[in-house]
Short mmCIF file of C-alpha atoms in Angstrom, two decimals:
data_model
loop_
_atom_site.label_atom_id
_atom_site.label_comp_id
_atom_site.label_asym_id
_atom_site.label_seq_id
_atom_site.Cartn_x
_atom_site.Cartn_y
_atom_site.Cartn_z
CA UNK A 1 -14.63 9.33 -22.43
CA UNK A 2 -13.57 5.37 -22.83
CA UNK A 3 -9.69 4.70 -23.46
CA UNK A 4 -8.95 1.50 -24.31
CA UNK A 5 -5.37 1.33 -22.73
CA UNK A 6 -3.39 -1.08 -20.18
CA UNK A 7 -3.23 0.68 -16.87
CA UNK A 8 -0.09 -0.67 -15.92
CA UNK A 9 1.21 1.32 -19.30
CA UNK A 10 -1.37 4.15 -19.07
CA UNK A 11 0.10 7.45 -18.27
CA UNK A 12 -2.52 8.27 -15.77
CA UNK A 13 -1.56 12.10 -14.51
CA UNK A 14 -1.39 13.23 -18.82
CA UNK A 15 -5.23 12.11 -19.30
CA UNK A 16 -6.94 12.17 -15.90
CA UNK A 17 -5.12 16.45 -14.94
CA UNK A 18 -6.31 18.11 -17.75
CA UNK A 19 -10.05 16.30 -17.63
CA UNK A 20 -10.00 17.38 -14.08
CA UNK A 21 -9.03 20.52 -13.88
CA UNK A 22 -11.47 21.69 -17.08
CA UNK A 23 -14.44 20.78 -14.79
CA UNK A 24 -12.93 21.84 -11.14
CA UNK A 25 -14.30 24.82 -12.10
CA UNK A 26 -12.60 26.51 -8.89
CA UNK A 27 -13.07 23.62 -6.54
CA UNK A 28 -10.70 20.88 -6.76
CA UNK A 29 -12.17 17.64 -8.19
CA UNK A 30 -10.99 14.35 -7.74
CA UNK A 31 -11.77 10.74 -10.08
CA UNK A 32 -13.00 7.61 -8.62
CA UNK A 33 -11.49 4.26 -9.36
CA UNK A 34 -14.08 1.17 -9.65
CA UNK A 35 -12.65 -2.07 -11.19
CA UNK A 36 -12.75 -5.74 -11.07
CA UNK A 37 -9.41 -6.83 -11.37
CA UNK A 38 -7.43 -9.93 -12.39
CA UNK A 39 -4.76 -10.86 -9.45
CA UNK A 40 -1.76 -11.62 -11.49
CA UNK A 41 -2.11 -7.47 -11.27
CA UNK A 42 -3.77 -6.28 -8.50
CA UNK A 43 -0.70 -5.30 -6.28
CA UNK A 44 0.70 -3.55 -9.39
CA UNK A 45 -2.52 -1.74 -9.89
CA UNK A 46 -2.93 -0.78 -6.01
CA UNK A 47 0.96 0.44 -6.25
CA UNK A 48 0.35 2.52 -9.19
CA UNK A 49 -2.69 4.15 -8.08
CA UNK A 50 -2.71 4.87 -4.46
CA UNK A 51 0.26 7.28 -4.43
CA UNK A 52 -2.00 9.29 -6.60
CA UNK A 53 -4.26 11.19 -4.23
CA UNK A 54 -3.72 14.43 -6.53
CA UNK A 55 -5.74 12.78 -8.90
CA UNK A 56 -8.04 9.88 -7.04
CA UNK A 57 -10.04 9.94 -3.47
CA UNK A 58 -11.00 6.42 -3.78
CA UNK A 59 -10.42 3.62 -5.18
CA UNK A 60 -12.75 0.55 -5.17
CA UNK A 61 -11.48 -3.03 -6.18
CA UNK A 62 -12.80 -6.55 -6.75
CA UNK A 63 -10.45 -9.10 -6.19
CA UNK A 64 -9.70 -12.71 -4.93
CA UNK A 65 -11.41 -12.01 -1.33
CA UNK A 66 -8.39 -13.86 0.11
CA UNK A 67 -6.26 -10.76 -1.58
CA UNK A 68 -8.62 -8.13 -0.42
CA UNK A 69 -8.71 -9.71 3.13
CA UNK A 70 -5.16 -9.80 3.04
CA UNK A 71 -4.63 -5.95 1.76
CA UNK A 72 -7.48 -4.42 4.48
CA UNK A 73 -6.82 -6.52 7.50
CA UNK A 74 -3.30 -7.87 7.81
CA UNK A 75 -2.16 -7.74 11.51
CA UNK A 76 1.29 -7.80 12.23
CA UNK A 77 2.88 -11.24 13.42
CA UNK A 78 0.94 -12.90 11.11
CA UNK A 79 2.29 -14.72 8.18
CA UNK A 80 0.05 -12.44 5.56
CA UNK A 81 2.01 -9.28 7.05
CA UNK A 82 4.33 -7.85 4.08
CA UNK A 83 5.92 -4.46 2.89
CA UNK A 84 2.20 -3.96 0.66
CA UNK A 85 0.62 -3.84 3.98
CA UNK A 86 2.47 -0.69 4.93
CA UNK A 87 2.50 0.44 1.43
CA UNK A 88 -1.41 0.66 2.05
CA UNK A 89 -1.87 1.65 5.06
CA UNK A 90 0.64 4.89 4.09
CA UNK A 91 -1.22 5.81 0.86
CA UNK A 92 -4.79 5.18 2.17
CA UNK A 93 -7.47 3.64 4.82
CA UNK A 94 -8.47 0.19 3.33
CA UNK A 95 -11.81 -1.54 4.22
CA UNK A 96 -12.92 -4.67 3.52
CA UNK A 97 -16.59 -4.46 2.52
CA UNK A 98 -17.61 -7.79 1.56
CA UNK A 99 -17.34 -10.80 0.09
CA UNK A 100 -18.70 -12.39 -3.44
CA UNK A 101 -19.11 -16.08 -4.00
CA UNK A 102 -17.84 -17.98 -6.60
CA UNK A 103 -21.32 -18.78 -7.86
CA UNK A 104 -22.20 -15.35 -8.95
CA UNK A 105 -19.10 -15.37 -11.46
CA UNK A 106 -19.82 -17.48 -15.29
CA UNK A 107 -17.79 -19.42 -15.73
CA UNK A 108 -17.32 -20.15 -12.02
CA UNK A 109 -13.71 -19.63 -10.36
CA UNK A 110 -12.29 -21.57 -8.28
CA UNK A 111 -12.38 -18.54 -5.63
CA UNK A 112 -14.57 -15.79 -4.41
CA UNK A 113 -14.44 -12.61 -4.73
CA UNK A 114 -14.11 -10.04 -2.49
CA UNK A 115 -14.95 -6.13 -2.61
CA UNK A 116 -12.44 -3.69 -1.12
CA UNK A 117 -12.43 0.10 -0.62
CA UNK A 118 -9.44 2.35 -0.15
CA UNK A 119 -9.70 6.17 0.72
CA UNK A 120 -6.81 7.41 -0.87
CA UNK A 121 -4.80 9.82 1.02
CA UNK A 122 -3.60 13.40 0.10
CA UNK A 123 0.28 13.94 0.58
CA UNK A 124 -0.67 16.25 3.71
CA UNK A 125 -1.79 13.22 4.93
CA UNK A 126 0.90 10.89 4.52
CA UNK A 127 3.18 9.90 7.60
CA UNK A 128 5.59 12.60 8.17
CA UNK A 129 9.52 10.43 6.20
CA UNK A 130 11.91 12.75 4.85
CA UNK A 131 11.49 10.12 1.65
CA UNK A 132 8.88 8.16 0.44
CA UNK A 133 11.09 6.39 -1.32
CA UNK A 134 14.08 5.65 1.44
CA UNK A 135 11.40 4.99 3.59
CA UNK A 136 9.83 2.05 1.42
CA UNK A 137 13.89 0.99 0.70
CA UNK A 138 14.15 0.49 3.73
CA UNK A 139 10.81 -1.37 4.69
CA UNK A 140 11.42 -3.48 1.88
CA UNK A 141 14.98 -4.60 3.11
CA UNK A 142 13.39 -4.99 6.73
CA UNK A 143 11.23 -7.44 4.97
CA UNK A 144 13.54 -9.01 2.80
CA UNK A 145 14.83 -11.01 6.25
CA UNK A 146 11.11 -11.10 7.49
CA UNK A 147 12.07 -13.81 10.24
CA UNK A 148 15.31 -11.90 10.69
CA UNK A 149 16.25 -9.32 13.53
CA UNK A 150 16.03 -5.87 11.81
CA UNK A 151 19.65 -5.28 13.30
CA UNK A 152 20.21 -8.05 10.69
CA UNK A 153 17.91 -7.41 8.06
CA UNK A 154 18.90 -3.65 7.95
CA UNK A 155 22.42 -3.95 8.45
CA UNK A 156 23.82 -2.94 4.86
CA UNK A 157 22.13 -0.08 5.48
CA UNK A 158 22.80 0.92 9.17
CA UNK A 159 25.22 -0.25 11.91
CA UNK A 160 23.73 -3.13 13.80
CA UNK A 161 24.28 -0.22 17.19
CA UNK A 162 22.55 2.46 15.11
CA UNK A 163 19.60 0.12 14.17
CA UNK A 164 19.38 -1.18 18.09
CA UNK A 165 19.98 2.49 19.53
CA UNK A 166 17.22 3.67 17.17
CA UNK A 167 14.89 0.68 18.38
CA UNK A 168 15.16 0.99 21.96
CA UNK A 169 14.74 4.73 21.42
CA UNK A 170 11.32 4.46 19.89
CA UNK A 171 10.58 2.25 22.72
CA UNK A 172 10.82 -1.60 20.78
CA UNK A 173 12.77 -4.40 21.74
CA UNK A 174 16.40 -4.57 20.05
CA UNK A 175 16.20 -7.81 18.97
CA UNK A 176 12.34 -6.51 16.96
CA UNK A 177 11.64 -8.13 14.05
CA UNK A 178 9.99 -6.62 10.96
CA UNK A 179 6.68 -8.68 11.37
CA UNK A 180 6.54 -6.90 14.73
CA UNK A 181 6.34 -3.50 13.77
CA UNK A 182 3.27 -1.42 13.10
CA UNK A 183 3.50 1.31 9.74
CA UNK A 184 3.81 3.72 12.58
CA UNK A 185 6.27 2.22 14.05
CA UNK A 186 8.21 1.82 10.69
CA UNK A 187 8.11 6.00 10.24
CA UNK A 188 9.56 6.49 13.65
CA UNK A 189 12.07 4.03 12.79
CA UNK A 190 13.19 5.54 9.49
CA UNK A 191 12.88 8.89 10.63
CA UNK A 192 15.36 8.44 14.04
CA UNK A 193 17.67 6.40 11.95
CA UNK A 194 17.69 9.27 8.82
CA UNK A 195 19.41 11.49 12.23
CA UNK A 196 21.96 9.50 12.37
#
């Protein structure tokens, strides 16, 4: 079945359920998503579709291979850590599979491209927050001060004590900055400071 829509518009859960469930057939079925994407929406894409493990297991993309590099391999401290890398990392295992040069691409880009997979998680298998969506509020605002302290960068949302108490108990430095701090890391954060 072809339907010529914008995913970014598409209302995937309506159209993807009902074709799944008619062939489950007893056994739960999952699609596939293989695509070649433009950049200008390949974090909206990823965003969209990797919360959806209901409907998807996987999800392969082409994309400028600095992008995909960026999205399967960013190591905190680095300057290419961000809140996407977490946003990942939570939804689904990314791995970089490989790279495609410019010259295989008419008319030629200026970049290569590069090939990445993502095993899409089911919600059993998302980091134990009490909210996805506090959760990412509040790795977003960490962010949002990247060079910052998070006592700083967090501070409309938590005392500067609660955000240090909570840091030291989860065994980081007080003065931890976002950058610093591993998706795990960000759960037991969010998670000791939602007992507060």
């Amino acid at each position: 079945q072809v339907i010529e829509e914008d995913i970014t518009k598409f209302h995937v859960h309506s159209h993807f359920l009902p074709i799944l469930e008619e062939k489950s057939r007893g056994t739960k079925k999952y699609a596939k998503v293989v695509s070649n994407l433009p950049f200008n929406v390949s974090t909206e894409v990823v965003k969209q579709i990797l919360p959806m493990g209901d409907v998807f297991s996987v999800m392969v993309l082409m994309l400028q291979d600095e992008a995909a590099l960026r999205l399967a391999n960013a190591s905190i401290q680095t300057p290419e850590y961000r809140p996407i890398n977490v946003f990942v990392n939570f939804y689904s295992e990314p791995e970089y599979k490989f790279k495609v040069e410019r010259a295989n691409f008419f008319p030629q880009p200026t970049v290569d491209g590069g090939v990445i997979r993502f095993k899409i998680k089911d919600a059993g298998e998302y980091p134990p927050v009490s909210s996805n969506k506090s959760f990412f509020s509040m790795v977003n605002s960490a962010f949002n001060g990247k060079r910052k302290m998070l006592r700083k960068s967090l501070q409309h949302l938590y005392s500067s004590a609660d955000i240090e108490a909570a840091l030291t108990n989860i065994g980081l430095p007080p003065t931890a900055r976002p950058s610093e701090l591993m998706m795990d890391d960000f759960v037991r954060l969010h998670n000791y400071l939602g007992n507060v």
